[in-house]
PDB file of C-alpha atoms in Angstrom:
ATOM      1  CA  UNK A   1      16.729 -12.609 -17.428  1.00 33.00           C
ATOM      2  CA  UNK A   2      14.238 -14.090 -14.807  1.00 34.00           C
ATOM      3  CA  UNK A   3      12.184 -16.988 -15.839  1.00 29.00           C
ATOM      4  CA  UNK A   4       9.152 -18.206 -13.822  1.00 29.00           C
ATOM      5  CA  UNK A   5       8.085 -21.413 -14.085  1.00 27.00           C
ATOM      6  CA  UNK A   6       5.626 -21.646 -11.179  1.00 31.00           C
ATOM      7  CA  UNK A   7       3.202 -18.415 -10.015  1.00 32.00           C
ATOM      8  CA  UNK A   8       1.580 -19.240  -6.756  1.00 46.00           C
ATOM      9  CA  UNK A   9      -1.792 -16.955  -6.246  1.00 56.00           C
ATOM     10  CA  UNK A  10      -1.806 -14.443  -2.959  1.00 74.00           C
ATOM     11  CA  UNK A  11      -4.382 -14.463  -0.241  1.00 90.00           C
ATOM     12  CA  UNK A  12      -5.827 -10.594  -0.057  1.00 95.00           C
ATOM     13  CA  UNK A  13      -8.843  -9.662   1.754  1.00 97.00           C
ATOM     14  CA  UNK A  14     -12.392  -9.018   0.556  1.00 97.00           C
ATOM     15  CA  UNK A  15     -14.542  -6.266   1.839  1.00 97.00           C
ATOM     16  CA  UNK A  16     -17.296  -6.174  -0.599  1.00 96.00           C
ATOM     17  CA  UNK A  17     -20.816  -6.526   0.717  1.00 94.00           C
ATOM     18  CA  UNK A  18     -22.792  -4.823   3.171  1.00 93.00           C
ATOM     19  CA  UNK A  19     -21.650  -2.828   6.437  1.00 93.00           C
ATOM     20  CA  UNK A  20     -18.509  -1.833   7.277  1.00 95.00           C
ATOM     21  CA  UNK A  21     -15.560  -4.325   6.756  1.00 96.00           C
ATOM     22  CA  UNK A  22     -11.887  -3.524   7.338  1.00 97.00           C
ATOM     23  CA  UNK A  23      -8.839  -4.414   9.762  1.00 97.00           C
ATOM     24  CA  UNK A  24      -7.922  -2.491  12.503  1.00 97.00           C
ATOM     25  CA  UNK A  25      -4.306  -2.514  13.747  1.00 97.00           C
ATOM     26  CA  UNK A  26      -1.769  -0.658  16.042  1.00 95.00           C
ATOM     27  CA  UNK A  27      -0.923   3.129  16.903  1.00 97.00           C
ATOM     28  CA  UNK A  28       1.452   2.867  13.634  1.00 98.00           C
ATOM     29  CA  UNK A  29       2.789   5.980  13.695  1.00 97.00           C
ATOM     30  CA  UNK A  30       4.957   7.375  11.667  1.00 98.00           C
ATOM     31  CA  UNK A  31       7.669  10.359  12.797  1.00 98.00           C
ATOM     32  CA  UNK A  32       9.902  12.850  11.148  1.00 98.00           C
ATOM     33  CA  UNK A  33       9.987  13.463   7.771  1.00 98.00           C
ATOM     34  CA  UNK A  34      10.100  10.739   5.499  1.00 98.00           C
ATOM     35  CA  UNK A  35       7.141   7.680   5.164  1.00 98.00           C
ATOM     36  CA  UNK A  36       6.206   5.107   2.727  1.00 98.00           C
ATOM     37  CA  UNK A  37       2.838   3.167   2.070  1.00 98.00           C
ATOM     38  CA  UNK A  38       1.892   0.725  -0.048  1.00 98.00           C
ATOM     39  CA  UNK A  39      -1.035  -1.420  -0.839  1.00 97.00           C
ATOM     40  CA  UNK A  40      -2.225  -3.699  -3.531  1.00 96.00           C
ATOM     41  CA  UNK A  41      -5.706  -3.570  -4.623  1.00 97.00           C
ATOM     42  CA  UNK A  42      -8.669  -3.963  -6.791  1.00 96.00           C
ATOM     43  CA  UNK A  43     -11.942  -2.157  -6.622  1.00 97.00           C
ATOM     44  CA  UNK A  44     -15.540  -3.335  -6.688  1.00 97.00           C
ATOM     45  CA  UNK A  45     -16.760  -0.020  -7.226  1.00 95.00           C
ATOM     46  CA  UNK A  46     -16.081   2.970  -8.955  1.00 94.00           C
ATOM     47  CA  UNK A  47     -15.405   4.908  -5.277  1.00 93.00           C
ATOM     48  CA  UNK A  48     -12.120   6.405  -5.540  1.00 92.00           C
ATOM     49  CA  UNK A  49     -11.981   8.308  -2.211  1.00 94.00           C
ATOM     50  CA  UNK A  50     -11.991   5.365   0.148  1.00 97.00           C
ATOM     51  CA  UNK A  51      -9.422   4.445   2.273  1.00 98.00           C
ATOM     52  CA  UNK A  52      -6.938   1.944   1.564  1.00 98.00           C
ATOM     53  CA  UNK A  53      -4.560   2.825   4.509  1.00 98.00           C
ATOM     54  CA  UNK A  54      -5.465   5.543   7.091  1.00 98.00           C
ATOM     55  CA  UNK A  55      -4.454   7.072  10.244  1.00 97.00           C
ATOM     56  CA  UNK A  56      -6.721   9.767  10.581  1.00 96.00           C
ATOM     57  CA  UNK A  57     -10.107  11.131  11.202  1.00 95.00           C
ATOM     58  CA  UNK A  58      -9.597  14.617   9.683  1.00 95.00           C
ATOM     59  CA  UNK A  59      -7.008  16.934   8.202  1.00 96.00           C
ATOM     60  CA  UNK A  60      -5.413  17.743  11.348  1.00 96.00           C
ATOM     61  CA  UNK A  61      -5.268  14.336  12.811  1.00 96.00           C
ATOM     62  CA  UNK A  62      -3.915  12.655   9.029  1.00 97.00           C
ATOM     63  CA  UNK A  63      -0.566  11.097   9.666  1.00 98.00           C
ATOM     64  CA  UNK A  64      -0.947   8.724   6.443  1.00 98.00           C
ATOM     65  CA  UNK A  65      -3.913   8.367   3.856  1.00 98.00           C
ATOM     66  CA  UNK A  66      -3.155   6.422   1.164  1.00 98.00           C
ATOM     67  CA  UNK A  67      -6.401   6.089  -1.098  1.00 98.00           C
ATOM     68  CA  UNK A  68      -6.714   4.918  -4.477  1.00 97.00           C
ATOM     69  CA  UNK A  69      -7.003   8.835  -5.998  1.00 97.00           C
ATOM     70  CA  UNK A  70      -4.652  10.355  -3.948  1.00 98.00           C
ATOM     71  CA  UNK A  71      -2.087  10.399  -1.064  1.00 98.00           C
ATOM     72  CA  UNK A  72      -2.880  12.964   2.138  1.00 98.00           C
ATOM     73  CA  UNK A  73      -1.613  13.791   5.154  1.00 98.00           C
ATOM     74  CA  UNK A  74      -0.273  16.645   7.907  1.00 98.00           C
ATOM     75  CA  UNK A  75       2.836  17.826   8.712  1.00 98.00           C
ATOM     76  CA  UNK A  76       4.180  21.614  11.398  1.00 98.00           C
ATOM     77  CA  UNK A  77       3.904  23.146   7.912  1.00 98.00           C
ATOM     78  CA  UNK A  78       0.551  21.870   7.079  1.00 98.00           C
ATOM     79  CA  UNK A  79      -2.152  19.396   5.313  1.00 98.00           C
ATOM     80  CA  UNK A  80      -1.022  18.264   1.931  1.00 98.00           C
ATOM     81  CA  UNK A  81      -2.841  16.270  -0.882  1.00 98.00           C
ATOM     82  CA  UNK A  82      -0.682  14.307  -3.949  1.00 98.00           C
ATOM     83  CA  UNK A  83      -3.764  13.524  -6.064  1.00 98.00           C
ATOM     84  CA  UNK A  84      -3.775   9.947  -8.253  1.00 98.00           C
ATOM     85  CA  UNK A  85      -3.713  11.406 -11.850  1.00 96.00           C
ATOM     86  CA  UNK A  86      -3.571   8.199 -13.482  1.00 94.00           C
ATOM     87  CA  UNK A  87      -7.536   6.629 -13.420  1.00 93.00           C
ATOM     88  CA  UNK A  88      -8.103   3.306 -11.685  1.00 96.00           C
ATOM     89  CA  UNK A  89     -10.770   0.787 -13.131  1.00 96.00           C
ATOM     90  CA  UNK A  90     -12.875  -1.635 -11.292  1.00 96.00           C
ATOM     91  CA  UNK A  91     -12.078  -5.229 -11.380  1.00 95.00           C
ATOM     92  CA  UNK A  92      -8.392  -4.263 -12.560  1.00 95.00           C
ATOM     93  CA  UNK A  93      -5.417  -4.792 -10.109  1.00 95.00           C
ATOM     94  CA  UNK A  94      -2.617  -2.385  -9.112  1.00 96.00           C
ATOM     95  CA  UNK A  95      -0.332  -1.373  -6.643  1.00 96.00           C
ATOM     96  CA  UNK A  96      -0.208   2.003  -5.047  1.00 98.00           C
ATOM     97  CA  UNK A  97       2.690   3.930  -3.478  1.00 98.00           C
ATOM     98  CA  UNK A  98       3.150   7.064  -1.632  1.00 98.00           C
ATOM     99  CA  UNK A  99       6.212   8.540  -0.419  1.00 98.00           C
ATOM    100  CA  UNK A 100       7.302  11.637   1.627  1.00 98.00           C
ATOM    101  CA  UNK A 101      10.924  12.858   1.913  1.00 98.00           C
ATOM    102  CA  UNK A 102      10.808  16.134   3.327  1.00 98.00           C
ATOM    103  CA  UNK A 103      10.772  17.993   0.039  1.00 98.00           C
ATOM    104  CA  UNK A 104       7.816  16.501  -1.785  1.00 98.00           C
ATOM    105  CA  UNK A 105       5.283  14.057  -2.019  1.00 98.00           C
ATOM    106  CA  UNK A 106       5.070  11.424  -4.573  1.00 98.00           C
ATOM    107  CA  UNK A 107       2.532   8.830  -5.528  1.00 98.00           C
ATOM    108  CA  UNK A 108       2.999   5.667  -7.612  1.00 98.00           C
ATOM    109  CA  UNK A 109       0.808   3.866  -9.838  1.00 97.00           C
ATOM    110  CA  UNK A 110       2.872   0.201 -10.605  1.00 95.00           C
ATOM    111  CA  UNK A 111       5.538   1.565 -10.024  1.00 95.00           C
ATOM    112  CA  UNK A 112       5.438   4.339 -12.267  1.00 96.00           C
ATOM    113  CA  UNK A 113       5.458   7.820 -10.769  1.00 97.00           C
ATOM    114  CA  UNK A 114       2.312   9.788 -11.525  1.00 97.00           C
ATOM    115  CA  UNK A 115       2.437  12.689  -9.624  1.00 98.00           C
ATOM    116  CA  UNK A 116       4.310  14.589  -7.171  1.00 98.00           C
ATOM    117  CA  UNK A 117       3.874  17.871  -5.248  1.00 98.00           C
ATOM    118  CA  UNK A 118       5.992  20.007  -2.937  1.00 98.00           C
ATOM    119  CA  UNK A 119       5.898  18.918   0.876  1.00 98.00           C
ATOM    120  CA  UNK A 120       7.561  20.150   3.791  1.00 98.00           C
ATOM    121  CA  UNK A 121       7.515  19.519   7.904  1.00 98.00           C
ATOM    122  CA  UNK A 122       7.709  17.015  10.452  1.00 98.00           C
ATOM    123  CA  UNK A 123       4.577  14.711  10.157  1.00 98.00           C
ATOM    124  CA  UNK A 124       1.706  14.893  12.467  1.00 98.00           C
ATOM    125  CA  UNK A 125       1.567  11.961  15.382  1.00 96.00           C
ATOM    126  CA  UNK A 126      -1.869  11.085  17.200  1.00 93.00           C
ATOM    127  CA  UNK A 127      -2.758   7.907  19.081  1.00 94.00           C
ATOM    128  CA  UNK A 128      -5.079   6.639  16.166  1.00 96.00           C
ATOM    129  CA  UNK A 129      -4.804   3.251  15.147  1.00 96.00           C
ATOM    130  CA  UNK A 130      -4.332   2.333  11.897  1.00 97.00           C
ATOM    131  CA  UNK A 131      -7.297   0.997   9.423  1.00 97.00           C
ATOM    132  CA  UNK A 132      -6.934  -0.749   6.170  1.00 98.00           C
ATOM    133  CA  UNK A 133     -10.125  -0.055   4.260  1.00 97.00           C
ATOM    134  CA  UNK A 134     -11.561   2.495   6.764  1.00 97.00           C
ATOM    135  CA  UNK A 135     -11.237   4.962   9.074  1.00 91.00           C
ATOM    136  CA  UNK A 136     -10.267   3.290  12.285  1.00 81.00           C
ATOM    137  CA  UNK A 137     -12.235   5.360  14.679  1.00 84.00           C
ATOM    138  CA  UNK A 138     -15.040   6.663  13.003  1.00 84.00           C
ATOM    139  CA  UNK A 139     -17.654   4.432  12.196  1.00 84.00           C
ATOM    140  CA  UNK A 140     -20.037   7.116  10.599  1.00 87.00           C
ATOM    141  CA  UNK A 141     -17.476   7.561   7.903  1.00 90.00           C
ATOM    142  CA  UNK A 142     -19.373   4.733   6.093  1.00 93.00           C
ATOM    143  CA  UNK A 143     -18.323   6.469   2.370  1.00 94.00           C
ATOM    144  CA  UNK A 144     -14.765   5.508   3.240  1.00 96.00           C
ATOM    145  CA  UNK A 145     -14.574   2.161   3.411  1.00 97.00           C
ATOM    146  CA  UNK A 146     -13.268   0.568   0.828  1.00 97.00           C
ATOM    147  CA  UNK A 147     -14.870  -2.237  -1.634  1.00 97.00           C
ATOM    148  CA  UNK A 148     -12.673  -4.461  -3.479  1.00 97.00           C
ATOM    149  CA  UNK A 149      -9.666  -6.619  -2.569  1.00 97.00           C
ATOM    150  CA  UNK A 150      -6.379  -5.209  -0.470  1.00 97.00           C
ATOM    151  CA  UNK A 151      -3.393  -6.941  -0.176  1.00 95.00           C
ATOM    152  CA  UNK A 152       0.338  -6.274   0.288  1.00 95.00           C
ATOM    153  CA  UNK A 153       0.066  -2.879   2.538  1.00 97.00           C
ATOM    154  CA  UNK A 154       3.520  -2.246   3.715  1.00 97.00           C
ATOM    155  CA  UNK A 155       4.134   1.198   6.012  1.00 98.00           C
ATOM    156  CA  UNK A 156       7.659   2.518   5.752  1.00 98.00           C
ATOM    157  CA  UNK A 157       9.320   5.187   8.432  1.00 98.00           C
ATOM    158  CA  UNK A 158      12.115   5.955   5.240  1.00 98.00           C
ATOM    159  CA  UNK A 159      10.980   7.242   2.105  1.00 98.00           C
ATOM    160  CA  UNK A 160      11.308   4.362  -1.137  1.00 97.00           C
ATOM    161  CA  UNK A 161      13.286   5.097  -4.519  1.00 97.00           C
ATOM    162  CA  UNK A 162      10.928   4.407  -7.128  1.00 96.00           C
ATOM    163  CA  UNK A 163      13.361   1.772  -8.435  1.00 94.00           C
ATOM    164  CA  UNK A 164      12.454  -0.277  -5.044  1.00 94.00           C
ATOM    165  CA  UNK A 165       8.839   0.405  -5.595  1.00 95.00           C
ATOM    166  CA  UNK A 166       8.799  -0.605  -9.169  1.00 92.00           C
ATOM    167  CA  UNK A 167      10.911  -3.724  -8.354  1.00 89.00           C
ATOM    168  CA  UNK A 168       9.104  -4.900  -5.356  1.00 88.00           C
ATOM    169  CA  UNK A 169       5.411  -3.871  -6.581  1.00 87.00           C
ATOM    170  CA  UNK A 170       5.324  -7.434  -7.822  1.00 79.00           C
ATOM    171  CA  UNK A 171       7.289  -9.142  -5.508  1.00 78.00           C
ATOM    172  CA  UNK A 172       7.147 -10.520  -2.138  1.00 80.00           C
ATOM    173  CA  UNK A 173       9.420  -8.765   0.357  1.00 81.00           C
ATOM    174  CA  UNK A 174      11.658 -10.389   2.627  1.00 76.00           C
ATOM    175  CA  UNK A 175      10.513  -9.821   6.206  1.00 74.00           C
ATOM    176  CA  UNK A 176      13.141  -8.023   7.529  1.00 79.00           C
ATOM    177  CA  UNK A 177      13.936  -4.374   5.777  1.00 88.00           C
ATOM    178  CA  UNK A 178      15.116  -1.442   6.819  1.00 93.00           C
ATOM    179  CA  UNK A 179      12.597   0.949   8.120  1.00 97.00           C
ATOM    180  CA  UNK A 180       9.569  -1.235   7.106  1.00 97.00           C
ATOM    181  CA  UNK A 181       7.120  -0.569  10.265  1.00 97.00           C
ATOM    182  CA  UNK A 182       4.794  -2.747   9.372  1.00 97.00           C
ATOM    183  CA  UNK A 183       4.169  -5.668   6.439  1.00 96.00           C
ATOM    184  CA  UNK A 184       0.697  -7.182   6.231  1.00 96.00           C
ATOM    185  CA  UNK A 185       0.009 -10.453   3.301  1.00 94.00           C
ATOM    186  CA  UNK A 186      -3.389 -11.769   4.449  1.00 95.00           C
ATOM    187  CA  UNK A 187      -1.896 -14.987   3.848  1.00 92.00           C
ATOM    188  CA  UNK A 188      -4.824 -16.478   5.710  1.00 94.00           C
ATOM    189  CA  UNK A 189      -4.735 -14.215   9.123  1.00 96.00           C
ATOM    190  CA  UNK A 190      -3.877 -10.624   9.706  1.00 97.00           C
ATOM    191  CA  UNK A 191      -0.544 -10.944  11.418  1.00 97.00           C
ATOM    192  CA  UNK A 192       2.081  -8.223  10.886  1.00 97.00           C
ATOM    193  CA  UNK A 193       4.780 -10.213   9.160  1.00 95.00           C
ATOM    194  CA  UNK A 194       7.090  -7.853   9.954  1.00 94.00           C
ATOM    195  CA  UNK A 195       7.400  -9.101  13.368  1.00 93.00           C
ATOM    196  CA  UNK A 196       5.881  -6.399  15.850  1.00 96.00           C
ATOM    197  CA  UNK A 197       3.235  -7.864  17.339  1.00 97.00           C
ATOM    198  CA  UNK A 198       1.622  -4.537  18.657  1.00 97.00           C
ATOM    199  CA  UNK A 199       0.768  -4.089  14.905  1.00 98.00           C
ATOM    200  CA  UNK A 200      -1.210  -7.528  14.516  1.00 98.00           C
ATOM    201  CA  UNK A 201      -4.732  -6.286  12.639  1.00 97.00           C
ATOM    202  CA  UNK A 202      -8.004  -7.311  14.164  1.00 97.00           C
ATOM    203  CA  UNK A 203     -11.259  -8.272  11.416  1.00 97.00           C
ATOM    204  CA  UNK A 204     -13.802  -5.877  11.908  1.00 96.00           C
ATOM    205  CA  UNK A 205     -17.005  -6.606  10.158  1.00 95.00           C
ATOM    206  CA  UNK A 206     -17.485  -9.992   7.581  1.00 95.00           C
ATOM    207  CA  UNK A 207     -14.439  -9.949   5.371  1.00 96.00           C
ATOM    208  CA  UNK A 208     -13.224 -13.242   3.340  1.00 95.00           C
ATOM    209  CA  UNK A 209      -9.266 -14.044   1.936  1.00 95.00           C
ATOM    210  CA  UNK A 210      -9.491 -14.756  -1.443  1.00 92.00           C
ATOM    211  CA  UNK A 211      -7.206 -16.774  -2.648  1.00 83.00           C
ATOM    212  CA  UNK A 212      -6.838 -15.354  -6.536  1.00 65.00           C
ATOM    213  CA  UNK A 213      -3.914 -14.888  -8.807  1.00 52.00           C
ATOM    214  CA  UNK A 214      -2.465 -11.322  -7.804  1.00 50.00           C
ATOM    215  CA  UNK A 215       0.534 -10.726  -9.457  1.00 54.00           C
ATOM    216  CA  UNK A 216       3.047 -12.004  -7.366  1.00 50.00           C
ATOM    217  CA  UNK A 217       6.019 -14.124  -7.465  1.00 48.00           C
ATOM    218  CA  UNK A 218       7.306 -15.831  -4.538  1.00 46.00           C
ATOM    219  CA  UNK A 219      10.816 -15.116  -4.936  1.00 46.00           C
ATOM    220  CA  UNK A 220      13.392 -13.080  -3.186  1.00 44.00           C
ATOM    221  CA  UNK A 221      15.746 -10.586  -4.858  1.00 44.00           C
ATOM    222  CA  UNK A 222      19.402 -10.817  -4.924  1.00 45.00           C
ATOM    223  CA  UNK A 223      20.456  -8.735  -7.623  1.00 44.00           C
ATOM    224  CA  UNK A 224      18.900  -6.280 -10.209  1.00 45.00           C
ATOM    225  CA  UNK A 225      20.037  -4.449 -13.532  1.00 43.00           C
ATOM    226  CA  UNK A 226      17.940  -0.988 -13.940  1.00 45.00           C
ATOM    227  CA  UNK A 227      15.258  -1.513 -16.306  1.00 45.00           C
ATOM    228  CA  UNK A 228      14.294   1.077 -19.031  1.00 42.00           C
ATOM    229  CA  UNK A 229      10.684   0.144 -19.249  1.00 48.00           C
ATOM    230  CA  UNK A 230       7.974   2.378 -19.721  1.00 52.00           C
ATOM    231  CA  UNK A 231       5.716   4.031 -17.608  1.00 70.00           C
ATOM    232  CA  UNK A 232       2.239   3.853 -19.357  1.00 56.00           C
ATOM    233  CA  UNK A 233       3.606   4.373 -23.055  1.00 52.00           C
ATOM    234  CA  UNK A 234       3.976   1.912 -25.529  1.00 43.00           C
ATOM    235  CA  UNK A 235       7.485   0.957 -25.299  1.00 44.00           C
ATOM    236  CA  UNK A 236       8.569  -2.370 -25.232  1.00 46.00           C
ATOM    237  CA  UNK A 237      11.086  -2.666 -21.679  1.00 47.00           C
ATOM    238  CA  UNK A 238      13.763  -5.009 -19.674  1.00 47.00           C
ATOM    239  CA  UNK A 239      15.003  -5.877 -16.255  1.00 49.00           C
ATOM    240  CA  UNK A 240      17.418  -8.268 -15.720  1.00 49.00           C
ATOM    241  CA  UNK A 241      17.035 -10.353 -11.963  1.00 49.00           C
ATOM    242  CA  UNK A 242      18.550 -12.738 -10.090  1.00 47.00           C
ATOM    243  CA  UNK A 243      16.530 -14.298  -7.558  1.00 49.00           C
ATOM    244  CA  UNK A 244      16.385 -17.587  -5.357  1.00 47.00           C
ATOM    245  CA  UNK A 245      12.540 -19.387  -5.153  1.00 49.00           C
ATOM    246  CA  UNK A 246      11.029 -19.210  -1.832  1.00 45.00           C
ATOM    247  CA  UNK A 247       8.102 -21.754  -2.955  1.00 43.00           C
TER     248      UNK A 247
END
């Protein structure tokens, strides 16, 4: 079993107040037929159709929009929406997943799946950058930016089992994976840890890093035993790790 003796609080970034306040980033784009994206956050507001991650401007431009009621985008065969059918409260943080694998679309609450839909085609590419918190290139879109805390977004060009999503919702990821595109912390600045630095994200507006506990352990997995916890019920669960401390 894993025992923590030391939880360091995460930076995330604060858009709350007036005017528009978000990061803009690179032309992420993501190809083919499989994506991930991730985010940690927690909302000022009761808005649910903001934007925690976007590449669009519309239905035909959406290559990713993760939001905290639902998961969109476009592929050859069409635009497709995975709605969020487990309710998010304000003040309360979570972490949100989406994936795409060709087949279907699934979205992820903490790890837990909450809905999924059938999903086919190649995804749609456009020359949009991405946003976290808004629309990147539409500033009239004022509804969509998001009001809260963000932290943790993570774009994938392979689609995530949900036992790496429900393992790493809560942990730090080592820099370096497989088909992660892009890996922001807000540790501070809004470099893309990940290491492509044509995806470094650029403040736009008055936003602050808060430096409160998310939940996050600084370690790095080695090993892990399936759990058998349980998704919103009232079961008590298990996971066995090994990790190493990284602080």
């Amino acid at each position: 079993m894993l025992t923590v003796f030391l939880l360091n609080g995460q930076n995330s970034i604060n858009t709350t107040g007036a005017g528009l306040r978000w990061v803009s980033t690179g032309d992420i784009d993501v190809s083919g037929t499989q994506i991930t994206v991730e985010a940690i956050f927690r909302k000022s507001t009761t808005a649910n159709a903001t934007n925690l991650v976007s590449k669009h401007t519309d239905q035909a431009t959406c290559n990713y929009l993760l939001r905290p009621n639902s998961f969109q985008m476009a592929t050859s065969d069409g635009f497709f929406v995975c709605p969020n059918t487990q309710p998010t409260l304000i003040n309360t943080w979570y972490h949100a997943a989406a994936t795409y694998d060709g087949a279907s679309i699934k979205y992820y609450i903490n790890g837990c799946l909450v809905n999924s839909i059938p999903a086919t085609g190649n995804l749609v590419n456009t020359d949009l950058i991405t946003g976290i918190g808004m629309q990147s290139q539409n500033p009239l879109a004022t509804t969509e930016n998001f009001k809260g805390n963000i932290d943790e977004v993570r774009i994938w060009n392979i689609a995530r089992t949900q036992q790496e999503i429900e393992l790493f919702a809560n942990f730090l990821l080592p820099t370096t994976q497989p088909g992660l595109l892009a890996y922001y912390k807000f540790d501070n600045n809004y470099i893309n840890i990940q290491g492509n630095a044509a995806f470094n994200g650029t403040q736009q507006g008055t936003l602050t890093f808060d430096i409160e506990s998310t939940p996050f352990v600084p370690l790095t997995i080695v090993a892990t035993v399936p759990s058998n916890a349980s998704c919103f019920g009232f079961s008590d669960g298990s996971i066995s790790v090994n990790a190493i401390g990284t602080g």
